[in-house]
PDB file of C-alpha atoms in Angstrom:
ATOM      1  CA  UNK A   1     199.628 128.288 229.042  1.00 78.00           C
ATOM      2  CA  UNK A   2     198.606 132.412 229.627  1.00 83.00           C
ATOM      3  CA  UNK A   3     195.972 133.946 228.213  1.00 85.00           C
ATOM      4  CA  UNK A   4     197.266 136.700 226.192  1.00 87.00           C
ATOM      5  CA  UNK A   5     196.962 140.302 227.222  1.00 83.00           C
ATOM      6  CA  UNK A   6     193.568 140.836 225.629  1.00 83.00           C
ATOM      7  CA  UNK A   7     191.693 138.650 227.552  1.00 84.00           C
ATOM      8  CA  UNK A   8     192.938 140.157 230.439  1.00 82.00           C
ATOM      9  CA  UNK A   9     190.008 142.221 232.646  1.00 81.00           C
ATOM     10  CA  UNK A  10     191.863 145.413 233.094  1.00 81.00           C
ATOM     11  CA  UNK A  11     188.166 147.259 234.205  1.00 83.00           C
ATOM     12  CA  UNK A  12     187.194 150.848 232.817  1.00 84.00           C
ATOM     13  CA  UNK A  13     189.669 153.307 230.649  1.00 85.00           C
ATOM     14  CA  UNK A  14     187.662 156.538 232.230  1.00 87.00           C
ATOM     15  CA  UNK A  15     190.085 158.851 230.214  1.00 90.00           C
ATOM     16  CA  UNK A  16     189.207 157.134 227.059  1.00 90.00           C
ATOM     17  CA  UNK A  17     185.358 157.241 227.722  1.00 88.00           C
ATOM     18  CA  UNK A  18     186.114 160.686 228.467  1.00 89.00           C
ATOM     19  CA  UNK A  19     187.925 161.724 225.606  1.00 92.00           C
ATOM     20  CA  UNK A  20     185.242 159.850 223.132  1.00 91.00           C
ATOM     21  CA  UNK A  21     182.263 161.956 224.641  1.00 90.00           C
ATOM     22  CA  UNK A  22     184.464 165.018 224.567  1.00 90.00           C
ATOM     23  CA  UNK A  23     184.867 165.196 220.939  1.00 92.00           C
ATOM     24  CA  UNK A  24     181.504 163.270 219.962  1.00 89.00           C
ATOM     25  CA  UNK A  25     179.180 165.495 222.172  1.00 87.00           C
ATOM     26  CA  UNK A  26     177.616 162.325 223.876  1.00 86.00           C
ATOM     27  CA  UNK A  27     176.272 161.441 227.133  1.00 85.00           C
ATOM     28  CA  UNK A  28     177.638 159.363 229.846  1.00 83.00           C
ATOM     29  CA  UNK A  29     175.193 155.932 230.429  1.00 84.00           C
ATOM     30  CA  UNK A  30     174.584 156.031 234.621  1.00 84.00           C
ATOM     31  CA  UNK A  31     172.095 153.362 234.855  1.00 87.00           C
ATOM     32  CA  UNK A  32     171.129 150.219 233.127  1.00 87.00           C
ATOM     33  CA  UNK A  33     167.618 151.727 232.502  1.00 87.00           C
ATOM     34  CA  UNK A  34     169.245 154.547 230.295  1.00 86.00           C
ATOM     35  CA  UNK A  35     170.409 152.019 228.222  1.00 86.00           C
ATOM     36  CA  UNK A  36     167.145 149.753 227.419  1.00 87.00           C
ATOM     37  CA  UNK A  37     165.070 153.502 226.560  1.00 83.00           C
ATOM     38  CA  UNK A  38     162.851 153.726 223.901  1.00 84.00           C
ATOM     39  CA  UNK A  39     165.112 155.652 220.959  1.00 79.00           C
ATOM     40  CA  UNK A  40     164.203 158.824 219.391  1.00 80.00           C
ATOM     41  CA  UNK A  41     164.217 157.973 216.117  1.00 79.00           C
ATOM     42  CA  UNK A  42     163.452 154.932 214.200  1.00 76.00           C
ATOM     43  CA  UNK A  43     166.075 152.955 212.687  1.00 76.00           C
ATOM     44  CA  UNK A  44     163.750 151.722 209.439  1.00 79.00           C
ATOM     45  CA  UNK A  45     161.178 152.266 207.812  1.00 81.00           C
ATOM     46  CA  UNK A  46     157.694 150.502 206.866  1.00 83.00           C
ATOM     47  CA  UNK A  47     157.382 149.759 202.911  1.00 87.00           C
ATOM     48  CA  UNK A  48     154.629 148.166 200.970  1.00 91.00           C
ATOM     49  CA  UNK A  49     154.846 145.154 199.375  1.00 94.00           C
ATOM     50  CA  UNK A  50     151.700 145.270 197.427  1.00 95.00           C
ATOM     51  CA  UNK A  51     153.797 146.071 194.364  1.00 95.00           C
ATOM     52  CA  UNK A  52     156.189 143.525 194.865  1.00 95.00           C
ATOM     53  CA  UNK A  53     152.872 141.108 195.131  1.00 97.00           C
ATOM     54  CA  UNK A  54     151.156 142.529 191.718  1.00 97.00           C
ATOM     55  CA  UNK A  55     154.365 141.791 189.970  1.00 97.00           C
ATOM     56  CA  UNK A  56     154.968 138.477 191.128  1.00 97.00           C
ATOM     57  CA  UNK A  57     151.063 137.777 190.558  1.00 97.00           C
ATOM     58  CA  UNK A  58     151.447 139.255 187.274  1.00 97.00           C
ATOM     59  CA  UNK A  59     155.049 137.197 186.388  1.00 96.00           C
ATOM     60  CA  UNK A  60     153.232 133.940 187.429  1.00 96.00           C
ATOM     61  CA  UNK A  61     150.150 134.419 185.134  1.00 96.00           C
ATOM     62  CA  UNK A  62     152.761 134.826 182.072  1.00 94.00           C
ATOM     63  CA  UNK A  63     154.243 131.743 183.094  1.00 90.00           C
ATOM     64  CA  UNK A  64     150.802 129.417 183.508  1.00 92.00           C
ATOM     65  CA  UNK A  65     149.700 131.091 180.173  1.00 92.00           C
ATOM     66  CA  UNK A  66     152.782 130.130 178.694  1.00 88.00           C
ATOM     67  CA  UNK A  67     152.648 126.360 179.876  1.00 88.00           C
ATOM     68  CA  UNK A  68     149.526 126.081 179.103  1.00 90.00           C
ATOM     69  CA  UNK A  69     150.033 126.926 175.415  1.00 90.00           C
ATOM     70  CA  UNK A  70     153.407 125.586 174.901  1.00 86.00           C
ATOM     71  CA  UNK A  71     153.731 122.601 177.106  1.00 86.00           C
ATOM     72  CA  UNK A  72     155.742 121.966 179.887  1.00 85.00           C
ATOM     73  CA  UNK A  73     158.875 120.673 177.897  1.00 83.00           C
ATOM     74  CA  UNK A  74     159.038 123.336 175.353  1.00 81.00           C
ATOM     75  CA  UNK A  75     159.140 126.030 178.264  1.00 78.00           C
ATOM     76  CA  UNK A  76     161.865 123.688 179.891  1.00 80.00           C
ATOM     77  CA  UNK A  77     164.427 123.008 176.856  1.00 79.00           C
ATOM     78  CA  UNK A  78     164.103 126.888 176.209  1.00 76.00           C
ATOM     79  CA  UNK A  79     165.463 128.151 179.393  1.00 74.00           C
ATOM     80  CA  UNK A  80     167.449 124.474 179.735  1.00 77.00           C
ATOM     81  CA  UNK A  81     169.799 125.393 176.895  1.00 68.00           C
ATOM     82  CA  UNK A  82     168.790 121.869 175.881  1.00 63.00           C
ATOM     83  CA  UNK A  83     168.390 121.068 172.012  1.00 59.00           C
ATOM     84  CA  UNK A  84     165.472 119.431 171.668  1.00 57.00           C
ATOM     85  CA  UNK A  85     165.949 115.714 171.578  1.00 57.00           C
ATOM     86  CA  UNK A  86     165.903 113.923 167.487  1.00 55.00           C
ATOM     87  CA  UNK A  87     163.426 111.142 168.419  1.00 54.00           C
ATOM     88  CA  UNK A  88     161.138 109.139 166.225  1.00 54.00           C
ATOM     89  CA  UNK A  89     159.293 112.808 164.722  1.00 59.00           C
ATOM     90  CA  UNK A  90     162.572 114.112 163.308  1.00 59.00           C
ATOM     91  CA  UNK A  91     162.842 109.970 161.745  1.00 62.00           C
ATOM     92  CA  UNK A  92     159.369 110.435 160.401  1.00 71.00           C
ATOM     93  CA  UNK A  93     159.593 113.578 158.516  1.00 78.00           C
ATOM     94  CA  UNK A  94     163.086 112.623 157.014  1.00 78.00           C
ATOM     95  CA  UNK A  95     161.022 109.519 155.611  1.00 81.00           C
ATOM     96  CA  UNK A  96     158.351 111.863 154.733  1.00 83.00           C
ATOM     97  CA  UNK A  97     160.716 114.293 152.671  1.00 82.00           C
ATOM     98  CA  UNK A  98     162.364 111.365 150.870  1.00 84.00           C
ATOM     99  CA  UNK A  99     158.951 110.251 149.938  1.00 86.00           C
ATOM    100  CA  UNK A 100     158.009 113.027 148.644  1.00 85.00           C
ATOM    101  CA  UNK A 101     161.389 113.561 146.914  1.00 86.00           C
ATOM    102  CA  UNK A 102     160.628 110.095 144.772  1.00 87.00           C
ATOM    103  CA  UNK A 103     157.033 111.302 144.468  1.00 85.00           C
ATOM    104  CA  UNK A 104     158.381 114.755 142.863  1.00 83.00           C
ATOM    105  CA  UNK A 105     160.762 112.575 140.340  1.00 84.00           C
ATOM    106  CA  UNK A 106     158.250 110.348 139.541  1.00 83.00           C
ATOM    107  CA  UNK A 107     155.889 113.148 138.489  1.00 82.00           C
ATOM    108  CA  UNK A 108     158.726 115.373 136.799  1.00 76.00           C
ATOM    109  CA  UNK A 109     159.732 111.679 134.690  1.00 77.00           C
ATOM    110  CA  UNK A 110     155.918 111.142 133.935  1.00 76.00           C
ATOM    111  CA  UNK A 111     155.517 114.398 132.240  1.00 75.00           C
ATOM    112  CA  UNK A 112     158.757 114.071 130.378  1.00 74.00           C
ATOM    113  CA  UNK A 113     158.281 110.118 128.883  1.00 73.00           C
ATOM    114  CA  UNK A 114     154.423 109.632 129.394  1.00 64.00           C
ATOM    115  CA  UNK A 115     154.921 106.405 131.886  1.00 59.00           C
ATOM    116  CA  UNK A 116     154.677 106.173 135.197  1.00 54.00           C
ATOM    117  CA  UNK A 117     156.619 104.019 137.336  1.00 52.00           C
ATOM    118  CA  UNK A 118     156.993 104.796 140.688  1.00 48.00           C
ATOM    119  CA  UNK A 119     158.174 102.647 144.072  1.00 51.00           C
ATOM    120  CA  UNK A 120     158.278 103.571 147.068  1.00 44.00           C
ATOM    121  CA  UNK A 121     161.693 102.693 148.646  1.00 46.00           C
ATOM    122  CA  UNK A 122     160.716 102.200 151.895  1.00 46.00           C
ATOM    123  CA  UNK A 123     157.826  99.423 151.721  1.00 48.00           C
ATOM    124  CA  UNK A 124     158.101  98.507 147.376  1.00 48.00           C
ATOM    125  CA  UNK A 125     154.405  99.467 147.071  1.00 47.00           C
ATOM    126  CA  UNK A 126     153.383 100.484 143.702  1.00 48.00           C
ATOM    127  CA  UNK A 127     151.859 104.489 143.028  1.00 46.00           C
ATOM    128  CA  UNK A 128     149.173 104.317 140.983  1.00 49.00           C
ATOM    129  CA  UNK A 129     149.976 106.143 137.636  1.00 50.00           C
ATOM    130  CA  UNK A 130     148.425 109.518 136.592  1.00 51.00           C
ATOM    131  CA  UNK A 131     144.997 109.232 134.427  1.00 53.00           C
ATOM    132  CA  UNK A 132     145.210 110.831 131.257  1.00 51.00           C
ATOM    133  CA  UNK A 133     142.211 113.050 132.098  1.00 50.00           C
ATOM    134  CA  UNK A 134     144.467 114.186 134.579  1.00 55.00           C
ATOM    135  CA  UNK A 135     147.172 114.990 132.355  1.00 52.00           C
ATOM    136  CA  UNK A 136     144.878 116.655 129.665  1.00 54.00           C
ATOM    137  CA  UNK A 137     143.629 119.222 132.878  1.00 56.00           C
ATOM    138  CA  UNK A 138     139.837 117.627 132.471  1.00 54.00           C
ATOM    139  CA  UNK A 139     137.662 118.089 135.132  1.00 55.00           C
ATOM    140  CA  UNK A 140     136.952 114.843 136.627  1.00 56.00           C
ATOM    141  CA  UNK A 141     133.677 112.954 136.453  1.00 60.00           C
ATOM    142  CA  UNK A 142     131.981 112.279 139.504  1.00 65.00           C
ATOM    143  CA  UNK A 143     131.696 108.664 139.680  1.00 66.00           C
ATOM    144  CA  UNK A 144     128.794 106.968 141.130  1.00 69.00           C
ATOM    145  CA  UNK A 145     129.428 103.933 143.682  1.00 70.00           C
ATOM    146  CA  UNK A 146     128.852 101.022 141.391  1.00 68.00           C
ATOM    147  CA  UNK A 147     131.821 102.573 138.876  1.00 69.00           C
ATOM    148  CA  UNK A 148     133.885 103.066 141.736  1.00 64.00           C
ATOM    149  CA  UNK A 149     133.669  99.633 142.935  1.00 67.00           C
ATOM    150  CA  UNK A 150     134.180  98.497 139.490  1.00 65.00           C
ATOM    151  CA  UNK A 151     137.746 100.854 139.194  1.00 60.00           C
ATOM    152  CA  UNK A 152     138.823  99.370 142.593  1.00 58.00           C
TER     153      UNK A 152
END
């Protein structure tokens, strides 16, 4: 099969080169030491990159100040888009609020009838009831070690 025409070696287009410096203004190349000379102007520029350095130096001190007071998961689930994960905590203080929901009752039904009577749901352990000294707003007695034994 034939290469096509543009792979063909058809040498130098001299009215073409001469044309193109014509209505550029440039020079004709003789020797191959023209071409590897040092060029008049520079092609770029040198640019600090202290600033870049103090920013980034800066950027990671916000960061290690933020682990450090945050933790390591919290920074992760923030930028994550993660929700945090319900585990055993989130169990906890559900059982805590529903304590202290039976608690609350128990109190409001002790002012209103005078008895207390209070369970906790979760284990069936008995609240000790409210003293009437509390109840009357006294100022409790402080009670030496023998009495407290003795209330025990």
């Amino acid at each position: 099969m034939p290469y096509s025409e543009e792979y063909l070696q058809q040498g130098l287009n001299k009215s073409l080169i001469k044309e193109l410096l014509a209505v550029s203004g440039g020079q004709e190349l003789k020797t191959e030491a023209q071409a590897f000379r040092d060029l008049q102007t520079t092609s770029r520029q040198k640019q600090s990159i202290s600033h870049w350095l103090l920013l980034t130096a800066f950027l990671l001190l916000f960061v290690e100040i933020t682990i450090q007071r945050f933790g390591l998961h919290r920074v992760l689930h923030l930028f994550s888009g993660i929700p945090k994960k319900t585990g055993s905590k989130s169990l906890k203080s559900a059982e805590t609020v529903k304590k202290l929901k039976t608690v609350q009752e128990a109190t409001h039904k002790t002012r209103i009838t005078g008895k207390a009577n209070l369970k906790s749901e979760s284990n069936n352990q008995s609240v000790s009831p409210v003293t009437e000294r509390r109840k009357q707003n006294q100022p409790e007695k402080k009670l030496s070690e023998s009495e407290r034994e003795s209330h025990r």
